[in-house]
Tab-separated table of C-alpha atoms in Angstrom:
chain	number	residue	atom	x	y	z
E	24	UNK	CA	0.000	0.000	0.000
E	25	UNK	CA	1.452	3.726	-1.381
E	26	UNK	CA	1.529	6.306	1.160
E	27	UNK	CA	-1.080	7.872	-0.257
E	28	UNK	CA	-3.584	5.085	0.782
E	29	UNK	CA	-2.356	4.299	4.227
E	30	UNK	CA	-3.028	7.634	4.619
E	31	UNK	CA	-6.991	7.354	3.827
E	32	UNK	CA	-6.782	4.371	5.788
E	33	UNK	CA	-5.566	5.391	8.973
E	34	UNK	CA	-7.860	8.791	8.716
E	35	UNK	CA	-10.788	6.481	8.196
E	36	UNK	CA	-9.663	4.147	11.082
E	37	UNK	CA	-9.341	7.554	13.273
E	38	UNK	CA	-13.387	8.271	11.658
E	39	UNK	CA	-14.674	4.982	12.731
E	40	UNK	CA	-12.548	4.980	16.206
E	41	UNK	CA	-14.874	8.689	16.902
E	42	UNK	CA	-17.964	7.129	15.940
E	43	UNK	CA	-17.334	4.686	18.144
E	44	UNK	CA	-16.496	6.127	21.136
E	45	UNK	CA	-18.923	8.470	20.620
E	46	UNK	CA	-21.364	5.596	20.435
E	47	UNK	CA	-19.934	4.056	23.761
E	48	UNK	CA	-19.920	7.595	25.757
E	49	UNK	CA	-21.862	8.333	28.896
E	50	UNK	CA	-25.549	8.840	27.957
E	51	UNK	CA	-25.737	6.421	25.545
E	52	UNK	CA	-27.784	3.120	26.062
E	53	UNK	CA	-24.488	0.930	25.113
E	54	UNK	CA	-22.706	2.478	27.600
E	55	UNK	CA	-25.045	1.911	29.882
E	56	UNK	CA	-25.169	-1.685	28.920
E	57	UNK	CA	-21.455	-2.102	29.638
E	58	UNK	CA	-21.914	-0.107	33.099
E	59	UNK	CA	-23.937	-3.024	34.405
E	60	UNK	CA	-21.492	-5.309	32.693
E	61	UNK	CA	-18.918	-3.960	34.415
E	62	UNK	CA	-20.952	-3.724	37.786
E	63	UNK	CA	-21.616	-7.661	37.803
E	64	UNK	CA	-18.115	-8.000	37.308
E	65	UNK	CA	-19.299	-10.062	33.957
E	66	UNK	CA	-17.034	-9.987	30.893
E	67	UNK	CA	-18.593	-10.141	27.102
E	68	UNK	CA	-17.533	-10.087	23.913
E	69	UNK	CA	-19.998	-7.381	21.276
E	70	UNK	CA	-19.595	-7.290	17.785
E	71	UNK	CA	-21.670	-4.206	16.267
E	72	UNK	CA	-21.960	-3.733	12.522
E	73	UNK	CA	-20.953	-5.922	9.299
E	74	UNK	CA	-23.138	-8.578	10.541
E	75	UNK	CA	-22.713	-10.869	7.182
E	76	UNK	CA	-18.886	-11.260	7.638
E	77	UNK	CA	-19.178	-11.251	11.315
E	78	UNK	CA	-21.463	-13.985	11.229
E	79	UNK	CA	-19.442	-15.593	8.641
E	80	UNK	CA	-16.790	-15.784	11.224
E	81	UNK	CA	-18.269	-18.140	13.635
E	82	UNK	CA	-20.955	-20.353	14.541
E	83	UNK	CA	-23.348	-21.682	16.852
E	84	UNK	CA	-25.276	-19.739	19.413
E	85	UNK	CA	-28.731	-18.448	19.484
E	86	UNK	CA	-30.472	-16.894	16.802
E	87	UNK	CA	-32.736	-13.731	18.244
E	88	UNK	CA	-33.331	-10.916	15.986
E	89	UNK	CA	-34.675	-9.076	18.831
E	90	UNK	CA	-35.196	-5.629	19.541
E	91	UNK	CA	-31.747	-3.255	21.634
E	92	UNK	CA	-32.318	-2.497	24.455
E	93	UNK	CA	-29.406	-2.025	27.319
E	94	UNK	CA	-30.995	-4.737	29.788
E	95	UNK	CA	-30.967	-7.272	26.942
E	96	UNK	CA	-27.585	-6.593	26.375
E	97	UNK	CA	-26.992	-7.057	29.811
E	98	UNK	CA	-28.655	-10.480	30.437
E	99	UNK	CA	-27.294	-11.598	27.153
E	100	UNK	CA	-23.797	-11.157	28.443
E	101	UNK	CA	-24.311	-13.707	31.412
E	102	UNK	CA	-23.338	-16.353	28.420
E	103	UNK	CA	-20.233	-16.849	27.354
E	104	UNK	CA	-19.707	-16.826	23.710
E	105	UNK	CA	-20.161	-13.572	21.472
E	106	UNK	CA	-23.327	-10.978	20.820
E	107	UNK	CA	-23.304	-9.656	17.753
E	108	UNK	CA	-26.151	-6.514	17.269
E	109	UNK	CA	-27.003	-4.779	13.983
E	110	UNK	CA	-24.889	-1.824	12.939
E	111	UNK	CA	-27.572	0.749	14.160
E	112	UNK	CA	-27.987	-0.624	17.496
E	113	UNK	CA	-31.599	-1.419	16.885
E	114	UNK	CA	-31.409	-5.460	16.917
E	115	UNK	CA	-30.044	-8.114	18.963
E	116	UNK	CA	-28.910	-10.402	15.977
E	117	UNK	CA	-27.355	-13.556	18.335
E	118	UNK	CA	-26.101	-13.898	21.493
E	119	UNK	CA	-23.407	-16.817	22.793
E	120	UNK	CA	-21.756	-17.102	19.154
E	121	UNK	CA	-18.930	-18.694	18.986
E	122	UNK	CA	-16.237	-16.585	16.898
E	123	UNK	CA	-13.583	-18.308	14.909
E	124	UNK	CA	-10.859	-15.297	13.653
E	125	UNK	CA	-7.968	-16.197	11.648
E	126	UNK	CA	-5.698	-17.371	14.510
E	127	UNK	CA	-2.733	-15.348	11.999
E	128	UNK	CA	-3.975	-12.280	12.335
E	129	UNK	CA	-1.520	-10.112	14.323
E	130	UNK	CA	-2.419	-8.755	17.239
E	131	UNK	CA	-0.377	-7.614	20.820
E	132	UNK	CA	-3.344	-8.363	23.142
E	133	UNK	CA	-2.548	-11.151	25.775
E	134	UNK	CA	-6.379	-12.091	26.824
E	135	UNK	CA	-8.060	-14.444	24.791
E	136	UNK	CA	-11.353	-12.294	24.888
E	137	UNK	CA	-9.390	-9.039	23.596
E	138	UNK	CA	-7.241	-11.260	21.161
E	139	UNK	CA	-10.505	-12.539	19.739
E	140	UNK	CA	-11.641	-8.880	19.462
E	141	UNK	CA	-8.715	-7.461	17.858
E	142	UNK	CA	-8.850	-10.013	15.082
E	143	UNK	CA	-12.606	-9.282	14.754
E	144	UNK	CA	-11.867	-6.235	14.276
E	145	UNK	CA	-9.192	-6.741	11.891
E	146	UNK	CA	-11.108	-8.955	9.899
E	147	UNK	CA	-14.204	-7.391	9.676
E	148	UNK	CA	-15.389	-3.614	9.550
E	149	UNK	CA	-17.348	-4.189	13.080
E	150	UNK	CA	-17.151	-2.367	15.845
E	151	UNK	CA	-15.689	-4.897	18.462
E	152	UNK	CA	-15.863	-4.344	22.628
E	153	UNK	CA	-14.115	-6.529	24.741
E	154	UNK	CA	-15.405	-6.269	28.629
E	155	UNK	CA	-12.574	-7.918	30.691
E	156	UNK	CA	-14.063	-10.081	33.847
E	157	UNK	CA	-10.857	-10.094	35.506
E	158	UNK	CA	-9.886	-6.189	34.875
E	159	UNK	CA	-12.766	-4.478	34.844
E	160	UNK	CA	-12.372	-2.665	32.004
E	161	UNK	CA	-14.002	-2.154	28.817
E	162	UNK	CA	-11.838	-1.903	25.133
E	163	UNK	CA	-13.126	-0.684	21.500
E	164	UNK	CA	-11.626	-2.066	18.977
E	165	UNK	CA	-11.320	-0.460	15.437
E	166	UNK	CA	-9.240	-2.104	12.252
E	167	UNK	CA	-6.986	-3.806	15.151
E	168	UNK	CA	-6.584	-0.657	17.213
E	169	UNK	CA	-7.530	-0.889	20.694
E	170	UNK	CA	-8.965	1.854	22.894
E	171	UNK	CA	-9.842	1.504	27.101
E	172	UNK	CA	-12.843	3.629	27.597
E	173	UNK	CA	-12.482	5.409	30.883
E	174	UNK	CA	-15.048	6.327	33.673
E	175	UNK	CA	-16.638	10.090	34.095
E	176	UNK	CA	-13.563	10.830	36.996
E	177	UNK	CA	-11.403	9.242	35.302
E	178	UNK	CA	-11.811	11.758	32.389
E	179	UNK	CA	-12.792	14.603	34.595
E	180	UNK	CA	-9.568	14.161	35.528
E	181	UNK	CA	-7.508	14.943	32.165
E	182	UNK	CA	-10.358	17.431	31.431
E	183	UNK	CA	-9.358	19.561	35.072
E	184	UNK	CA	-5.786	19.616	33.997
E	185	UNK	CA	-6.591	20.721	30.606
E	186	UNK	CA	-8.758	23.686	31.552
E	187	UNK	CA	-5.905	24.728	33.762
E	188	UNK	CA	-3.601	24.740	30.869
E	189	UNK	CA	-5.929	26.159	28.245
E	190	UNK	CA	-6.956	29.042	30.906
E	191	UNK	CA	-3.350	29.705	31.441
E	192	UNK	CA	-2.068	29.856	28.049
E	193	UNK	CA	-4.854	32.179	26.861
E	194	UNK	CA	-4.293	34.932	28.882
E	195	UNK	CA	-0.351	34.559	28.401
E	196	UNK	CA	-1.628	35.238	24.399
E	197	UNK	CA	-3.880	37.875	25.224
E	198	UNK	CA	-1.452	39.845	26.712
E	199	UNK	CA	1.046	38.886	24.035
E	200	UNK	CA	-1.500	39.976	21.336
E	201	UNK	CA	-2.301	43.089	22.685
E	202	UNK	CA	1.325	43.741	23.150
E	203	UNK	CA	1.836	42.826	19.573
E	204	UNK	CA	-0.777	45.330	18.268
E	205	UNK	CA	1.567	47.997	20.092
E	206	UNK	CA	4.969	47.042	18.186
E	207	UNK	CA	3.065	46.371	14.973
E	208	UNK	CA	1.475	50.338	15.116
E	209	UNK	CA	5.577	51.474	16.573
E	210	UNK	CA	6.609	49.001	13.680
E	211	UNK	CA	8.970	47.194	15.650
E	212	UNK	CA	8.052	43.367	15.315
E	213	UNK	CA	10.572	40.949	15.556
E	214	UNK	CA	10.661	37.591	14.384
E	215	UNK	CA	11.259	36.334	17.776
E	216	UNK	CA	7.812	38.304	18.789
E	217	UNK	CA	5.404	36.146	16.450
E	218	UNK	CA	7.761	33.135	17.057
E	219	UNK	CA	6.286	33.224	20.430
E	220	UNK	CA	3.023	34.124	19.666
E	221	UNK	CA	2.631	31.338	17.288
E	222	UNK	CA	3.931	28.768	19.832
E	223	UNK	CA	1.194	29.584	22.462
E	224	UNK	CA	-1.364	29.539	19.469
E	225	UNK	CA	0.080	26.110	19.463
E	226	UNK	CA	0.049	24.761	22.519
E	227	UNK	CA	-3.690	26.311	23.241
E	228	UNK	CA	-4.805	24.036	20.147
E	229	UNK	CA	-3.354	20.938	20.888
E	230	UNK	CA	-4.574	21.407	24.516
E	231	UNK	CA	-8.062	22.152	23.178
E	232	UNK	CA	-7.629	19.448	20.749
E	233	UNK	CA	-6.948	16.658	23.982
E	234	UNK	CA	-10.224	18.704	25.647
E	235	UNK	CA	-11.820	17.748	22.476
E	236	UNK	CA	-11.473	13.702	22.853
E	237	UNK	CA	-12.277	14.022	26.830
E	238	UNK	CA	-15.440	15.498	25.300
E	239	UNK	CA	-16.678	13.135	22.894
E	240	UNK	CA	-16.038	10.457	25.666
E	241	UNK	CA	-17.486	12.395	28.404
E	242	UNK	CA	-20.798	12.393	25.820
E	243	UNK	CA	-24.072	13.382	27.486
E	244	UNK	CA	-22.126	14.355	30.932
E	245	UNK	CA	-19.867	16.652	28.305
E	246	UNK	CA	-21.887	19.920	27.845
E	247	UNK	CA	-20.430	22.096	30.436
E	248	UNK	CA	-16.649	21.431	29.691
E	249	UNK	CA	-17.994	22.195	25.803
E	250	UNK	CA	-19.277	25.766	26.796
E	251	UNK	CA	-15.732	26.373	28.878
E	252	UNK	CA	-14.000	25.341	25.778
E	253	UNK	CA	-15.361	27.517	23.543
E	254	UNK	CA	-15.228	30.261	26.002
E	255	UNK	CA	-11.229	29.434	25.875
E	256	UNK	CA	-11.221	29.463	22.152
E	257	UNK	CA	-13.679	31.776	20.674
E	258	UNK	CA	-12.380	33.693	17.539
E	259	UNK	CA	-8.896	32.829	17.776
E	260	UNK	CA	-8.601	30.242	14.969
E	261	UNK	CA	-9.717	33.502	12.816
E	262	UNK	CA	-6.740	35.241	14.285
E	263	UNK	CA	-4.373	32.923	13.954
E	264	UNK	CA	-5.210	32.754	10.248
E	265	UNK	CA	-5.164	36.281	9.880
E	266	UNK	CA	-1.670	36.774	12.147
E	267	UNK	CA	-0.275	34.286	9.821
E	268	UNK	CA	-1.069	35.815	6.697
E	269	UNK	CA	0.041	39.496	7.967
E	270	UNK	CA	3.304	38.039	7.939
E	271	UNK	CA	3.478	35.473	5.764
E	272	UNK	CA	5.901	36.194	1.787
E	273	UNK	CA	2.627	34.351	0.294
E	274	UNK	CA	-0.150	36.067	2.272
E	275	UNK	CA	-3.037	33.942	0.582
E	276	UNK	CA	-5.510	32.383	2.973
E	277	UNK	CA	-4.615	28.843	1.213
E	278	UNK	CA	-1.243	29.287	1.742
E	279	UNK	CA	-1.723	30.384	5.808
E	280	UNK	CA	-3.699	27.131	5.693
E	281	UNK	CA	-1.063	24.966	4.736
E	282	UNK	CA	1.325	27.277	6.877
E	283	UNK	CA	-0.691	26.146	10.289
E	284	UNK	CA	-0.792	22.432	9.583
E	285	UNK	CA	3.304	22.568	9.021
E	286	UNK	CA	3.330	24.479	12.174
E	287	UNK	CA	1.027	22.166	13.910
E	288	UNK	CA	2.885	19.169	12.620
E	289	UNK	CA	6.226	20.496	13.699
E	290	UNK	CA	8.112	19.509	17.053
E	291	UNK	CA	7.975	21.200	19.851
E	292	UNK	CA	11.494	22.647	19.668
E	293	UNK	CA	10.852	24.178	15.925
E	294	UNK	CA	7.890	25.848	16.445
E	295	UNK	CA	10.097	27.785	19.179
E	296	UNK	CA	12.679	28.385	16.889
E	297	UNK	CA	12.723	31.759	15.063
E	298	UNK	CA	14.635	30.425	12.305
E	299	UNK	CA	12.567	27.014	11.735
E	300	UNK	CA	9.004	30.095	11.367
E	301	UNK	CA	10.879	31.981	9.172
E	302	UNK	CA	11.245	28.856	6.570
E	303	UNK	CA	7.864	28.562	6.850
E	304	UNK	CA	6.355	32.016	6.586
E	305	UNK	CA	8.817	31.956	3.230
E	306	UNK	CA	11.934	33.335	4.092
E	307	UNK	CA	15.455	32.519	4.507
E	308	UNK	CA	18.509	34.189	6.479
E	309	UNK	CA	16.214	35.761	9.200
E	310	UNK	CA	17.286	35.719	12.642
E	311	UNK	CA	15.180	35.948	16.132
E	312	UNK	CA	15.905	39.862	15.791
E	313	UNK	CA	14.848	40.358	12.232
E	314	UNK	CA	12.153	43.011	11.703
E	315	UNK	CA	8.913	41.289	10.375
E	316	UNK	CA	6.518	43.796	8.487
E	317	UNK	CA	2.771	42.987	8.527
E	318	UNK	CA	-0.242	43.857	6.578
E	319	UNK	CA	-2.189	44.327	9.364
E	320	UNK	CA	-5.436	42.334	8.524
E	321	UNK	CA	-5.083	40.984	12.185
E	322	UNK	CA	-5.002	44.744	14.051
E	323	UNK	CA	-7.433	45.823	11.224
E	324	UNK	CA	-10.321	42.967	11.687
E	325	UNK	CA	-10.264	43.798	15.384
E	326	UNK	CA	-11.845	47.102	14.810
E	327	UNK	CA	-15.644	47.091	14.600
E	328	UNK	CA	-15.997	49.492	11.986
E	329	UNK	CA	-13.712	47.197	9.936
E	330	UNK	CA	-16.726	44.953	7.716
E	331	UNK	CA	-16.114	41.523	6.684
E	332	UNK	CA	-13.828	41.848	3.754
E	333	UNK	CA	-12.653	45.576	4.403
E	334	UNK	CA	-9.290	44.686	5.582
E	335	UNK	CA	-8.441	42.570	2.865
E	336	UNK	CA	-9.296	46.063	0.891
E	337	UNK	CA	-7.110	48.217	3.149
E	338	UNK	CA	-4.426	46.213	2.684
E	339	UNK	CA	-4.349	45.837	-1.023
E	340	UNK	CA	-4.567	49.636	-1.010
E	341	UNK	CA	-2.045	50.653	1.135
E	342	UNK	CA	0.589	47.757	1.430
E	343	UNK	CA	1.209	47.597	4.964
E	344	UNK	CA	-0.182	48.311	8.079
E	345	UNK	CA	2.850	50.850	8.558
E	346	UNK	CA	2.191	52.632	5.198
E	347	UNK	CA	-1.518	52.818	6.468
E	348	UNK	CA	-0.022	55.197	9.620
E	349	UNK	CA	1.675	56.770	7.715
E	350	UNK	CA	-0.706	57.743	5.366
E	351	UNK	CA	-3.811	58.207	7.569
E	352	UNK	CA	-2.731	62.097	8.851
E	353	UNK	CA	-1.916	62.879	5.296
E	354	UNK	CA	-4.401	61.849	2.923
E	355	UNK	CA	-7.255	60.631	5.310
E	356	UNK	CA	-9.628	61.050	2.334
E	357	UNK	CA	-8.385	57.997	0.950
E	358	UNK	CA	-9.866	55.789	3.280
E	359	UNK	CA	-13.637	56.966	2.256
E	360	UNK	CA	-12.172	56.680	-1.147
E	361	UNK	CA	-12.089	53.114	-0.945
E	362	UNK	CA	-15.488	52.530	0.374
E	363	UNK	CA	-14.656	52.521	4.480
E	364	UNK	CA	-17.831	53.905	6.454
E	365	UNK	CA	-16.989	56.428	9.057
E	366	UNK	CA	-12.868	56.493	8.319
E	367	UNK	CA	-12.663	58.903	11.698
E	368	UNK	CA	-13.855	56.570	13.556
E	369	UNK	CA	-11.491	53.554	12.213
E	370	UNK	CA	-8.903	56.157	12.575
E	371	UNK	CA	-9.422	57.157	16.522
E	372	UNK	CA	-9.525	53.169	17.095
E	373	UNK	CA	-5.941	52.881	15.455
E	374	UNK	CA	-4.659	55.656	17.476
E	375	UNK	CA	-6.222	54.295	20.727
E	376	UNK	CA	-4.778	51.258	19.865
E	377	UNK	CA	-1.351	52.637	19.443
E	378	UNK	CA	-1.946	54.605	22.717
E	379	UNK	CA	-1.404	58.167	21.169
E	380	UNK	CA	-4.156	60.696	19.980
């Protein structure tokens, strides 16, 4: 297989691995299936989905064809062999089937319940859970890949120390944005300045990103941490685009796109070096104390008066941000000129901005 296709693979292996632990999250009647499971200190083995090759798979057991319902599932699991339920969790299709994988499949797990599940899962395109009687715990398998689904604390947990972090970091880049504005009006912005800037972007999205799997587990007890997350995030993926572009040799929104997943792809120690940006904003030879110029669609979009497309105008107009300033006391005509409502007012906000009247 090319790279090209183990690509689609894995990304639909990471699609099916959501579904199903969305499927399996607090809330749902499966999970609260495997909650009693776990609370008779039963194990079971579930296959869900691609019932004609699961069944092809194995043999014997009971043939239902009964309606889902959670305390089915339950009593169900009291026998030992497999259940195996329709992909849309609406029927019961046969419960203490014996399942026959190809014993060559490869697969770490040391249990014979979760090694029977992994190859299931391997071998068909089912969803496969694996409730261990000894451990107590309950895995998901997808395409061979295994993942433990956790309890409310347990998550709670992760989802505490994220909120610490994400809470942290965004007032560290508030303050580092507002400072920003200030150097980008005095036009004196350093590489090293957005360097930083882009690495707390950074680290706020990848935090918000791990918020984002505690939150499709947490499912139905999830809502709260959703609102604090977007409270965390709001607008900012807007102005990282934007921040990117204003300094960026290709300013083009595609091109900031493909900018931010190199930079969120990139280790930890090059996003935090100035010269490892630079490459990647298009330049070469730049060091930490290089002066970076920018458009100023970021400062610009921040200013009410500023519609939806206006910046983009300034911009192309006047250049830069700096030739903007410079322009504004001379020729502030040419602001109405190019269709800004209430220039004065856009004006005032720039010089409030820049602390100066």
């Amino acid at each position: 297989m090319d790279a090209k296709n183990l690509s689609l693979a894995a990304s639909d292996t990471d699609a099916r691995l959501r579904q199903a632990v969305s499927q399996t999250a607090p809330g749902t009647a499966l999970r609260h299936a495997l909650d009693m499971i776990i609370a008779g200190h039963m194990g079971a083995l579930i296959c869900i989905g691609d019932t004609e090759n699961v069944l092809a798979a194995g043999d014997d057991g009971f043939k239902l064809n009964i309606s889902f319902t959670a305390n089915r599932l339950f009593e169900l699991s009291k026998m030992d062999g497999a259940i195996v339920v329709d992909k849309g969790l609406t029927q019961i299709l046969r419960a203490n089937y014996h399942l026959n994988p190809d014993p060559s499949l490869p697969t770490s797990e040391t249990g014979m319940r979760h090694r029977t599940a992994a190859r299931m899962s391997l071998l068909t395109k089912a969803m496969v859970i694996s409730v261990s009687e000894r451990r107590q715990v309950v895995t998901v398998f997808i395409d061979g890949r295994g993942h433990q689904l956790k309890t409310v604390p347990e998550i709670m947990s992760s989802v505490n120390q994220l909120v610490v972090t994400m809470q942290n970091t965004r007032q560290q880049l508030d303050r580092s944005l507002l400072r920003l504005t200030t150097l980008e009006l005095d036009n004196y912005v350093t590489l090293g300045d957005i360097t930083d800037i882009f690495y707390l972007f950074e680290v706020l999205i990848t935090a918000c990103e791990s918020l984002d799997r505690c939150i499709l587990e947490l499912g139905s007890e999830g809502k709260t941490v959703q609102m604090q997350r977007e409270e965390f995030m709001g607008d900012l993926d807007e102005e990282y685009t934007l921040m990117i572009r204003d300094y960026a040799r290709d300013s083009s929104e595609e091109n900031a796109r493909a900018i931010r997943r190199a930079l969120h792809d990139a280790s930890n120690a090059q996003v935090h070096k100035a010269s490892s940006v630079a490459k990647l904003l298009g330049y070469e030879n730049r060091t930490e104390d290089s002066i970076m110029t920018p458009l100023g669609l970021r400062t610009l979009s921040n200013i009410s008066v500023v519609r939806a497309g206006m910046a983009d105008k300034i911009v192309d107009e006047y250049g830069s941000l700096q030739h903007l300033m410079d322009d504004i006391d001379k020729n502030p005509d040419r602001l109405d000129d190019i269709g800004v409502k209430n220039p004065e007012l856009l004006v005032d906000s720039l010089y409030r901005m820049w602390g100066k009247h």
